[in-house]
Amino acid sequence: MGMISDLPDQMLLEILSWLPTTEVVATMLLSKQWKFLWKQVPKLYYNYSEHEGRDFSEFVSRSLQSQVAPSFKSLKLSVSPYCDSRDVKNWIDLAVSRFVLELEIDLTAAQNPMITALPKSMYTCGTLSCLRLKALVLDDIPEDYPICLSSLNYLYLSVSIQVSADKFIGKLSAGAPLLKKTVVQGPVYGDEFLDSMTSYSELRSFTTCLSEWGPTVDSYFNKLEHLCMCTCSSGWWDLLINFLQHSPILRQLQLIKSCNSRPLSSGNQPGFTSTTHVPECLSTTLQTLEWRDYAETEFDMPVVSFLLKKATRLTEAKIFPESAAGPIEKLRIRTGLAKLSRGSPLCHLNLGN
């Protein structure tokens, strides 16, 4: 114990920042030196699963109020099913008052929809650079709420399936002029959402896993360089082509299956139709393609064939068969992929292990 206690306080605080806050608070019992050190830790992580009993909310409230660090580098909350929405709002207010840089609220374990409106203070947090909201039920932002997230550059939203949050996301993002990367998961479908997304001059990376989709992409993502799309939904390839046609400098394309949605049967799923208008980025800027859980279905095959043939500047294509496939099936898939025509003579085909 003596060796670690001899380290400078700043180094000890850095070490403590990597531990769950429940363990950090417990260090106060080690010695007089440690009795108050935990109150200065700038990175806080509360996970109800690591805290026994129903007093999680009381523990979070008391430990947050005891903090003396002038600012929070990060506050991550994995909320207990027994938490009250008022407590969560108070914690966010406190984080904003401490000039929080990264804020993550995870309500995955909540028994019932908990939050429909975030505290007003969060929308004007000038220090917030990273915001992650998971499993929230979100209503539209009230008209009288000013939105000025002047430092926000990363936004992750996993929205409850009970409420469409396109208006919320549109308004929130509109107040973040430096936003560069956005990840959206959930039933977000609306023209207002897309209009807002295409208005950001700085947006360079966009990840989407949308179980439903209504509109088409009408505006341009003029600076978008990285697109990651989930292949779980019906007709995802039509949305993909639509995005490619409106992302003129796209360099990286990832296709993944990030959720557990079961693919629709062929009778319920529209087939891929090769477009006569090849997206500009395929012939000018796209350099890497990554496709995970490729299944070589009657829907996936024409899509991968189209991309490999039309992407004339492609330097690498990583295509990995679905993990559930057996060795013989994977070999058959790889053999079929290796035979596909490639429009770029420089394209290296990586078919995984």
mmCIF file of C-alpha atoms in Angstrom:
data_model
loop_
_atom_site.group_PDB
_atom_site.id
_atom_site.type_symbol
_atom_site.label_atom_id
_atom_site.label_comp_id
_atom_site.label_asym_id
_atom_site.label_seq_id
_atom_site.Cartn_x
_atom_site.Cartn_y
_atom_site.Cartn_z
ATOM 1 C CA MET A 1 0.000 0.000 0.000
ATOM 2 C CA GLY A 2 2.928 2.283 0.809
ATOM 3 C CA MET A 3 4.352 2.211 -2.720
ATOM 4 C CA ILE A 4 1.184 3.411 -4.442
ATOM 5 C CA SER A 5 0.529 6.019 -1.752
ATOM 6 C CA ASP A 6 3.927 7.535 -2.530
ATOM 7 C CA LEU A 7 2.741 8.482 -6.024
ATOM 8 C CA PRO A 8 1.744 12.120 -6.678
ATOM 9 C CA ASP A 9 -1.932 12.873 -6.119
ATOM 10 C CA GLN A 10 -2.392 13.737 -9.791
ATOM 11 C CA MET A 11 -1.220 10.272 -10.798
ATOM 12 C CA LEU A 12 -3.426 8.642 -8.180
ATOM 13 C CA LEU A 13 -6.420 10.565 -9.502
ATOM 14 C CA GLU A 14 -5.664 9.341 -13.011
ATOM 15 C CA ILE A 15 -5.569 5.745 -11.754
ATOM 16 C CA LEU A 16 -8.827 6.171 -9.844
ATOM 17 C CA SER A 17 -10.467 7.628 -12.949
ATOM 18 C CA TRP A 18 -10.392 4.188 -14.538
ATOM 19 C CA LEU A 19 -12.348 2.534 -11.719
ATOM 20 C CA PRO A 20 -16.123 2.400 -11.136
ATOM 21 C CA THR A 21 -17.077 5.172 -8.730
ATOM 22 C CA THR A 22 -18.367 2.611 -6.206
ATOM 23 C CA GLU A 23 -14.796 1.339 -5.852
ATOM 24 C CA VAL A 24 -13.335 4.839 -5.898
ATOM 25 C CA VAL A 25 -15.468 5.931 -2.941
ATOM 26 C CA ALA A 26 -14.414 2.820 -1.021
ATOM 27 C CA THR A 27 -10.765 3.964 -1.113
ATOM 28 C CA MET A 28 -11.597 6.555 1.548
ATOM 29 C CA LEU A 29 -11.219 3.753 4.097
ATOM 30 C CA LEU A 30 -7.600 3.007 3.169
ATOM 31 C CA SER A 31 -5.865 5.814 5.053
ATOM 32 C CA LYS A 32 -6.025 9.497 5.967
ATOM 33 C CA GLN A 33 -4.353 10.384 2.661
ATOM 34 C CA TRP A 34 -7.145 8.642 0.744
ATOM 35 C CA LYS A 35 -10.009 9.924 2.882
ATOM 36 C CA PHE A 36 -10.671 12.956 0.662
ATOM 37 C CA LEU A 37 -8.775 12.040 -2.507
ATOM 38 C CA TRP A 38 -11.782 10.308 -4.091
ATOM 39 C CA LYS A 39 -13.703 13.607 -4.043
ATOM 40 C CA GLN A 40 -11.300 15.069 -6.610
ATOM 41 C CA VAL A 41 -11.664 12.351 -9.276
ATOM 42 C CA PRO A 42 -12.810 14.086 -12.508
ATOM 43 C CA LYS A 43 -14.136 10.949 -14.250
ATOM 44 C CA LEU A 44 -17.183 9.326 -12.682
ATOM 45 C CA TYR A 45 -18.869 6.073 -13.658
ATOM 46 C CA TYR A 46 -21.965 4.820 -11.867
ATOM 47 C CA ASN A 47 -23.338 1.398 -12.783
ATOM 48 C CA TYR A 48 -26.312 0.141 -10.817
ATOM 49 C CA SER A 49 -25.268 -3.486 -11.472
ATOM 50 C CA GLU A 50 -22.144 -2.912 -9.375
ATOM 51 C CA HIS A 51 -24.114 -1.432 -6.501
ATOM 52 C CA GLU A 52 -26.224 -3.706 -4.347
ATOM 53 C CA GLY A 53 -29.640 -2.752 -3.038
ATOM 54 C CA ARG A 54 -32.128 -0.027 -3.910
ATOM 55 C CA ASP A 55 -30.069 2.830 -2.457
ATOM 56 C CA PHE A 56 -28.259 3.425 -5.768
ATOM 57 C CA SER A 57 -29.886 6.825 -6.265
ATOM 58 C CA GLU A 58 -28.925 7.972 -2.786
ATOM 59 C CA PHE A 59 -25.348 6.818 -3.334
ATOM 60 C CA VAL A 60 -25.075 8.686 -6.643
ATOM 61 C CA SER A 61 -26.613 11.872 -5.250
ATOM 62 C CA ARG A 62 -24.452 11.972 -2.128
ATOM 63 C CA SER A 63 -21.196 11.137 -3.899
ATOM 64 C CA LEU A 64 -21.827 13.661 -6.685
ATOM 65 C CA GLN A 65 -22.579 16.406 -4.182
ATOM 66 C CA SER A 66 -19.378 15.542 -2.317
ATOM 67 C CA GLN A 67 -17.208 16.055 -5.373
ATOM 68 C CA VAL A 68 -14.834 19.021 -5.191
ATOM 69 C CA ALA A 69 -13.248 18.667 -8.635
ATOM 70 C CA PRO A 70 -13.697 22.008 -10.447
ATOM 71 C CA SER A 71 -14.868 20.197 -13.595
ATOM 72 C CA PHE A 72 -15.973 16.745 -14.677
ATOM 73 C CA LYS A 73 -14.085 15.208 -17.566
ATOM 74 C CA SER A 74 -16.816 12.604 -17.837
ATOM 75 C CA LEU A 75 -19.952 11.404 -16.107
ATOM 76 C CA LYS A 76 -21.405 8.028 -17.089
ATOM 77 C CA LEU A 77 -24.624 6.788 -15.540
ATOM 78 C CA SER A 78 -26.072 3.317 -16.036
ATOM 79 C CA VAL A 79 -29.325 3.913 -14.222
ATOM 80 C CA SER A 80 -31.043 1.522 -11.827
ATOM 81 C CA PRO A 81 -34.617 0.343 -12.512
ATOM 82 C CA TYR A 82 -35.569 2.013 -9.223
ATOM 83 C CA CYS A 83 -34.259 5.487 -10.075
ATOM 84 C CA ASP A 84 -36.631 8.427 -10.226
ATOM 85 C CA SER A 85 -36.597 10.717 -13.270
ATOM 86 C CA ARG A 86 -36.160 13.736 -10.988
ATOM 87 C CA ASP A 87 -32.921 12.270 -9.669
ATOM 88 C CA VAL A 88 -31.565 11.744 -13.179
ATOM 89 C CA LYS A 89 -32.398 15.334 -14.142
ATOM 90 C CA ASN A 90 -30.717 16.619 -10.985
ATOM 91 C CA TRP A 91 -27.571 14.630 -11.788
ATOM 92 C CA ILE A 92 -27.446 16.095 -15.280
ATOM 93 C CA ASP A 93 -27.929 19.612 -13.874
ATOM 94 C CA LEU A 94 -25.060 19.046 -11.443
ATOM 95 C CA ALA A 95 -22.798 17.749 -14.216
ATOM 96 C CA VAL A 96 -23.534 20.818 -16.336
ATOM 97 C CA SER A 97 -22.717 23.079 -13.385
ATOM 98 C CA ARG A 98 -19.325 21.326 -13.180
ATOM 99 C CA PHE A 99 -18.547 22.004 -16.853
ATOM 100 C CA VAL A 100 -18.814 18.355 -17.901
ATOM 101 C CA LEU A 101 -16.979 17.369 -21.107
ATOM 102 C CA GLU A 102 -18.477 13.906 -21.693
ATOM 103 C CA LEU A 103 -21.939 12.850 -20.570
ATOM 104 C CA GLU A 104 -23.514 9.398 -20.926
ATOM 105 C CA ILE A 105 -26.969 8.447 -19.649
ATOM 106 C CA ASP A 106 -28.022 4.807 -20.073
ATOM 107 C CA LEU A 107 -31.623 3.921 -19.193
ATOM 108 C CA THR A 108 -31.542 0.428 -20.700
ATOM 109 C CA ALA A 109 -32.429 -1.129 -17.342
ATOM 110 C CA ALA A 110 -35.320 1.223 -16.586
ATOM 111 C CA GLN A 111 -38.538 -0.692 -15.938
ATOM 112 C CA ASN A 112 -40.721 1.996 -17.484
ATOM 113 C CA PRO A 113 -40.074 4.961 -19.804
ATOM 114 C CA MET A 114 -38.398 7.414 -17.473
ATOM 115 C CA ILE A 115 -37.455 10.655 -19.182
ATOM 116 C CA THR A 116 -39.476 12.582 -21.739
ATOM 117 C CA ALA A 117 -37.663 15.905 -21.298
ATOM 118 C CA LEU A 118 -34.046 16.537 -20.419
ATOM 119 C CA PRO A 119 -33.200 19.453 -18.124
ATOM 120 C CA LYS A 120 -32.989 22.858 -19.771
ATOM 121 C CA SER A 121 -29.415 23.359 -18.601
ATOM 122 C CA MET A 122 -28.101 20.548 -20.801
ATOM 123 C CA TYR A 123 -29.043 22.353 -24.012
ATOM 124 C CA THR A 124 -26.716 25.255 -23.238
ATOM 125 C CA CYS A 125 -23.745 23.319 -21.887
ATOM 126 C CA GLY A 126 -20.884 25.038 -23.678
ATOM 127 C CA THR A 127 -18.238 22.548 -22.491
ATOM 128 C CA LEU A 128 -20.012 19.361 -23.573
ATOM 129 C CA SER A 129 -18.048 17.692 -26.394
ATOM 130 C CA CYS A 130 -19.463 14.151 -26.248
ATOM 131 C CA LEU A 131 -23.079 13.214 -25.531
ATOM 132 C CA ARG A 132 -24.409 9.656 -25.355
ATOM 133 C CA LEU A 133 -28.075 9.026 -24.591
ATOM 134 C CA LYS A 134 -29.157 5.376 -24.499
ATOM 135 C CA ALA A 135 -32.699 3.968 -24.414
ATOM 136 C CA LEU A 136 -34.355 7.294 -23.745
ATOM 137 C CA VAL A 137 -37.935 8.206 -24.522
ATOM 138 C CA LEU A 138 -37.659 11.695 -25.947
ATOM 139 C CA ASP A 139 -40.247 14.307 -26.754
ATOM 140 C CA ASP A 140 -39.677 17.348 -28.899
ATOM 141 C CA ILE A 141 -37.542 20.093 -27.325
ATOM 142 C CA PRO A 142 -39.773 22.899 -25.980
ATOM 143 C CA GLU A 143 -39.782 26.005 -28.164
ATOM 144 C CA ASP A 144 -38.600 28.233 -25.306
ATOM 145 C CA TYR A 145 -35.460 26.166 -24.739
ATOM 146 C CA PRO A 146 -32.351 27.838 -26.200
ATOM 147 C CA ILE A 147 -29.931 25.358 -27.772
ATOM 148 C CA CYS A 148 -26.235 26.183 -27.817
ATOM 149 C CA LEU A 149 -23.933 23.157 -27.669
ATOM 150 C CA SER A 150 -20.952 25.042 -29.013
ATOM 151 C CA SER A 151 -18.369 22.327 -28.241
ATOM 152 C CA LEU A 152 -20.342 19.191 -29.135
ATOM 153 C CA ASN A 153 -18.607 17.098 -31.803
ATOM 154 C CA TYR A 154 -19.824 13.557 -30.998
ATOM 155 C CA LEU A 155 -23.480 12.581 -30.582
ATOM 156 C CA TYR A 156 -24.781 9.062 -29.873
ATOM 157 C CA LEU A 157 -28.525 8.475 -29.570
ATOM 158 C CA SER A 158 -30.208 5.155 -28.920
ATOM 159 C CA VAL A 159 -33.888 6.051 -28.813
ATOM 160 C CA SER A 160 -36.759 4.059 -27.332
ATOM 161 C CA ILE A 161 -38.979 2.457 -29.946
ATOM 162 C CA GLN A 162 -42.010 4.074 -28.340
ATOM 163 C CA VAL A 163 -41.429 7.581 -29.642
ATOM 164 C CA SER A 164 -40.089 8.919 -32.912
ATOM 165 C CA ALA A 165 -37.324 11.348 -31.998
ATOM 166 C CA ASP A 166 -36.585 12.927 -35.370
ATOM 167 C CA LYS A 167 -37.675 16.408 -34.246
ATOM 168 C CA PHE A 168 -35.653 16.140 -31.051
ATOM 169 C CA ILE A 169 -32.510 15.081 -32.905
ATOM 170 C CA GLY A 170 -32.989 17.725 -35.561
ATOM 171 C CA LYS A 171 -33.245 20.593 -33.080
ATOM 172 C CA LEU A 172 -30.517 19.297 -30.801
ATOM 173 C CA SER A 173 -28.067 18.883 -33.658
ATOM 174 C CA ALA A 174 -28.962 22.249 -35.172
ATOM 175 C CA GLY A 175 -27.473 23.893 -32.089
ATOM 176 C CA ALA A 176 -24.181 22.027 -32.437
ATOM 177 C CA PRO A 177 -22.157 23.760 -35.181
ATOM 178 C CA LEU A 178 -19.035 21.641 -34.580
ATOM 179 C CA LEU A 179 -20.761 18.253 -34.755
ATOM 180 C CA LYS A 180 -18.554 15.848 -36.708
ATOM 181 C CA LYS A 181 -19.761 12.367 -35.799
ATOM 182 C CA THR A 182 -23.315 11.162 -35.214
ATOM 183 C CA VAL A 183 -24.559 7.679 -34.309
ATOM 184 C CA VAL A 184 -28.319 7.084 -34.339
ATOM 185 C CA GLN A 185 -30.102 3.878 -33.371
ATOM 186 C CA GLY A 186 -33.861 3.462 -33.114
ATOM 187 C CA PRO A 187 -37.094 4.463 -34.884
ATOM 188 C CA VAL A 188 -35.897 7.771 -36.273
ATOM 189 C CA TYR A 189 -37.683 8.513 -39.502
ATOM 190 C CA GLY A 190 -38.639 11.925 -40.723
ATOM 191 C CA ASP A 191 -37.744 14.598 -43.240
ATOM 192 C CA GLU A 192 -36.946 17.072 -40.460
ATOM 193 C CA PHE A 193 -34.293 14.697 -39.124
ATOM 194 C CA LEU A 194 -32.563 14.327 -42.488
ATOM 195 C CA ASP A 195 -32.843 18.017 -43.282
ATOM 196 C CA SER A 196 -31.090 18.811 -40.017
ATOM 197 C CA MET A 197 -28.378 16.207 -40.567
ATOM 198 C CA THR A 198 -27.480 17.537 -44.002
ATOM 199 C CA SER A 199 -27.230 21.099 -42.740
ATOM 200 C CA TYR A 200 -24.025 20.513 -40.759
ATOM 201 C CA SER A 201 -21.000 21.725 -42.623
ATOM 202 C CA GLU A 202 -18.713 19.741 -40.298
ATOM 203 C CA LEU A 203 -20.456 16.332 -40.247
ATOM 204 C CA ARG A 204 -17.878 13.797 -41.419
ATOM 205 C CA SER A 205 -19.059 10.508 -39.905
ATOM 206 C CA PHE A 206 -22.569 9.093 -39.651
ATOM 207 C CA THR A 207 -23.663 5.731 -38.223
ATOM 208 C CA THR A 208 -27.243 4.600 -38.472
ATOM 209 C CA CYS A 209 -29.247 1.566 -37.452
ATOM 210 C CA LEU A 210 -32.826 2.392 -38.304
ATOM 211 C CA SER A 211 -35.542 -0.198 -37.917
ATOM 212 C CA GLU A 212 -37.926 1.925 -39.949
ATOM 213 C CA TRP A 213 -37.357 4.569 -42.597
ATOM 214 C CA GLY A 214 -39.763 6.820 -44.377
ATOM 215 C CA PRO A 215 -38.113 9.626 -46.374
ATOM 216 C CA THR A 216 -35.441 9.618 -49.021
ATOM 217 C CA VAL A 217 -32.263 11.655 -48.867
ATOM 218 C CA ASP A 218 -32.826 14.879 -50.776
ATOM 219 C CA SER A 219 -30.005 17.069 -49.495
ATOM 220 C CA TYR A 220 -26.269 16.519 -49.738
ATOM 221 C CA PHE A 221 -23.794 15.393 -47.064
ATOM 222 C CA ASN A 222 -21.046 17.450 -48.655
ATOM 223 C CA LYS A 223 -18.321 16.623 -46.114
ATOM 224 C CA LEU A 224 -19.354 13.116 -45.115
ATOM 225 C CA GLU A 225 -16.332 10.804 -45.371
ATOM 226 C CA HIS A 226 -17.468 7.802 -43.321
ATOM 227 C CA LEU A 227 -20.834 6.031 -43.431
ATOM 228 C CA CYS A 228 -21.736 3.018 -41.299
ATOM 229 C CA MET A 229 -25.122 1.386 -41.925
ATOM 230 C CA CYS A 230 -26.852 -1.567 -40.328
ATOM 231 C CA THR A 231 -28.248 -4.179 -42.708
ATOM 232 C CA CYS A 232 -31.033 -5.312 -40.389
ATOM 233 C CA SER A 233 -33.988 -3.481 -41.903
ATOM 234 C CA SER A 234 -36.061 -4.213 -44.963
ATOM 235 C CA GLY A 235 -34.850 -2.433 -48.094
ATOM 236 C CA TRP A 236 -31.676 -1.126 -46.448
ATOM 237 C CA TRP A 237 -29.883 -1.208 -49.832
ATOM 238 C CA ASP A 238 -32.255 1.385 -51.279
ATOM 239 C CA LEU A 239 -31.412 3.725 -48.426
ATOM 240 C CA LEU A 240 -27.722 2.941 -48.912
ATOM 241 C CA ILE A 241 -27.799 3.867 -52.608
ATOM 242 C CA ASN A 242 -29.709 7.012 -51.694
ATOM 243 C CA PHE A 243 -27.019 7.988 -49.202
ATOM 244 C CA LEU A 244 -24.217 7.233 -51.659
ATOM 245 C CA GLN A 245 -25.824 9.455 -54.274
ATOM 246 C CA HIS A 246 -25.833 12.362 -51.807
ATOM 247 C CA SER A 247 -22.356 11.876 -50.274
ATOM 248 C CA PRO A 248 -19.967 13.066 -53.016
ATOM 249 C CA ILE A 249 -16.691 12.656 -51.066
ATOM 250 C CA LEU A 250 -17.418 9.464 -49.111
ATOM 251 C CA ARG A 251 -14.203 7.501 -48.502
ATOM 252 C CA GLN A 252 -15.196 4.730 -46.099
ATOM 253 C CA LEU A 253 -18.295 2.531 -46.157
ATOM 254 C CA GLN A 254 -19.155 0.009 -43.437
ATOM 255 C CA LEU A 255 -22.074 -2.412 -43.558
ATOM 256 C CA ILE A 256 -22.771 -4.221 -40.304
ATOM 257 C CA LYS A 257 -25.529 -6.041 -38.508
ATOM 258 C CA SER A 258 -25.525 -4.401 -35.117
ATOM 259 C CA CYS A 259 -28.935 -5.518 -33.843
ATOM 260 C CA ASN A 260 -30.796 -8.783 -33.489
ATOM 261 C CA SER A 261 -33.543 -8.125 -36.007
ATOM 262 C CA ARG A 262 -34.462 -11.172 -38.025
ATOM 263 C CA PRO A 263 -34.326 -10.642 -41.786
ATOM 264 C CA LEU A 264 -37.654 -10.698 -43.557
ATOM 265 C CA SER A 265 -38.509 -13.543 -45.856
ATOM 266 C CA SER A 266 -37.957 -13.072 -49.567
ATOM 267 C CA GLY A 267 -41.696 -12.731 -50.101
ATOM 268 C CA ASN A 268 -41.852 -9.656 -47.862
ATOM 269 C CA GLN A 269 -38.600 -8.012 -48.857
ATOM 270 C CA PRO A 270 -38.087 -5.944 -52.008
ATOM 271 C CA GLY A 271 -35.139 -6.952 -54.144
ATOM 272 C CA PHE A 272 -32.148 -4.793 -54.987
ATOM 273 C CA THR A 273 -32.409 -2.948 -58.287
ATOM 274 C CA SER A 274 -29.145 -1.775 -59.779
ATOM 275 C CA THR A 275 -29.317 1.956 -60.398
ATOM 276 C CA THR A 276 -28.439 3.339 -63.816
ATOM 277 C CA HIS A 277 -27.043 6.466 -62.147
ATOM 278 C CA VAL A 278 -23.840 5.387 -60.398
ATOM 279 C CA PRO A 279 -23.198 7.474 -57.259
ATOM 280 C CA GLU A 280 -20.350 9.905 -57.813
ATOM 281 C CA CYS A 281 -18.387 8.762 -54.768
ATOM 282 C CA LEU A 282 -18.062 5.205 -56.152
ATOM 283 C CA SER A 283 -16.073 6.392 -59.130
ATOM 284 C CA THR A 284 -14.135 9.194 -57.434
ATOM 285 C CA THR A 285 -13.509 8.895 -53.694
ATOM 286 C CA LEU A 286 -14.589 5.597 -52.064
ATOM 287 C CA GLN A 287 -11.438 3.777 -50.956
ATOM 288 C CA THR A 288 -12.482 1.174 -48.387
ATOM 289 C CA LEU A 289 -15.468 -1.129 -48.047
ATOM 290 C CA GLU A 290 -16.116 -3.265 -44.985
ATOM 291 C CA TRP A 291 -19.039 -5.680 -44.793
ATOM 292 C CA ARG A 292 -19.537 -7.815 -41.696
ATOM 293 C CA ASP A 293 -21.937 -10.743 -41.388
ATOM 294 C CA TYR A 294 -22.283 -11.033 -45.137
ATOM 295 C CA ALA A 295 -24.756 -13.855 -45.830
ATOM 296 C CA GLU A 296 -24.704 -14.193 -49.645
ATOM 297 C CA THR A 297 -28.486 -14.083 -49.810
ATOM 298 C CA GLU A 298 -30.410 -13.195 -52.940
ATOM 299 C CA PHE A 299 -30.484 -9.652 -51.549
ATOM 300 C CA ASP A 300 -26.843 -9.266 -50.455
ATOM 301 C CA MET A 301 -25.200 -10.773 -53.543
ATOM 302 C CA PRO A 302 -26.320 -8.162 -56.097
ATOM 303 C CA VAL A 303 -25.426 -5.337 -53.682
ATOM 304 C CA VAL A 304 -21.845 -6.496 -53.108
ATOM 305 C CA SER A 305 -21.456 -7.218 -56.826
ATOM 306 C CA PHE A 306 -22.631 -3.688 -57.671
ATOM 307 C CA LEU A 307 -20.311 -2.054 -55.135
ATOM 308 C CA LEU A 308 -17.209 -3.998 -56.168
ATOM 309 C CA LYS A 309 -17.833 -3.383 -59.856
ATOM 310 C CA LYS A 310 -18.690 0.312 -59.662
ATOM 311 C CA ALA A 311 -16.187 1.437 -56.998
ATOM 312 C CA THR A 312 -13.316 2.139 -59.373
ATOM 313 C CA ARG A 313 -11.077 3.817 -56.747
ATOM 314 C CA LEU A 314 -11.443 1.080 -54.129
ATOM 315 C CA THR A 315 -8.163 0.011 -52.526
ATOM 316 C CA GLU A 316 -9.488 -2.519 -50.001
ATOM 317 C CA ALA A 317 -12.680 -4.514 -49.538
ATOM 318 C CA LYS A 318 -13.105 -6.446 -46.305
ATOM 319 C CA ILE A 319 -16.027 -8.860 -46.499
ATOM 320 C CA PHE A 320 -16.577 -11.264 -43.627
ATOM 321 C CA PRO A 321 -19.117 -14.116 -43.800
ATOM 322 C CA GLU A 322 -21.737 -14.235 -41.059
ATOM 323 C CA SER A 323 -20.391 -15.752 -37.859
ATOM 324 C CA ALA A 324 -23.172 -18.362 -37.719
ATOM 325 C CA ALA A 325 -22.029 -19.957 -40.988
ATOM 326 C CA GLY A 326 -20.084 -23.198 -40.755
ATOM 327 C CA PRO A 327 -16.613 -23.767 -42.262
ATOM 328 C CA ILE A 328 -17.939 -25.257 -45.501
ATOM 329 C CA GLU A 329 -20.489 -22.467 -45.939
ATOM 330 C CA LYS A 330 -17.840 -19.814 -45.312
ATOM 331 C CA LEU A 331 -15.574 -21.419 -47.872
ATOM 332 C CA ARG A 332 -18.367 -21.405 -50.435
ATOM 333 C CA ILE A 333 -19.100 -17.731 -49.703
ATOM 334 C CA ARG A 334 -15.434 -16.742 -50.021
ATOM 335 C CA THR A 335 -15.097 -18.650 -53.266
ATOM 336 C CA GLY A 336 -18.097 -16.839 -54.719
ATOM 337 C CA LEU A 337 -16.814 -13.439 -53.604
ATOM 338 C CA ALA A 338 -13.367 -14.073 -55.084
ATOM 339 C CA LYS A 339 -14.956 -14.606 -58.496
ATOM 340 C CA LEU A 340 -16.758 -11.260 -58.546
ATOM 341 C CA SER A 341 -15.563 -8.601 -60.958
ATOM 342 C CA ARG A 342 -13.772 -5.609 -59.416
ATOM 343 C CA GLY A 343 -13.809 -2.194 -61.046
ATOM 344 C CA SER A 344 -10.608 -1.112 -59.338
ATOM 345 C CA PRO A 345 -7.378 -2.904 -60.354
ATOM 346 C CA LEU A 346 -5.847 -1.806 -57.028
ATOM 347 C CA CYS A 347 -8.562 -3.352 -54.862
ATOM 348 C CA HIS A 348 -7.304 -5.856 -52.322
ATOM 349 C CA LEU A 349 -10.018 -8.330 -51.317
ATOM 350 C CA ASN A 350 -9.874 -9.399 -47.659
ATOM 351 C CA LEU A 351 -12.319 -12.234 -46.950
ATOM 352 C CA GLY A 352 -11.544 -12.732 -43.272
ATOM 353 C CA ASN A 353 -10.629 -15.922 -41.457
#
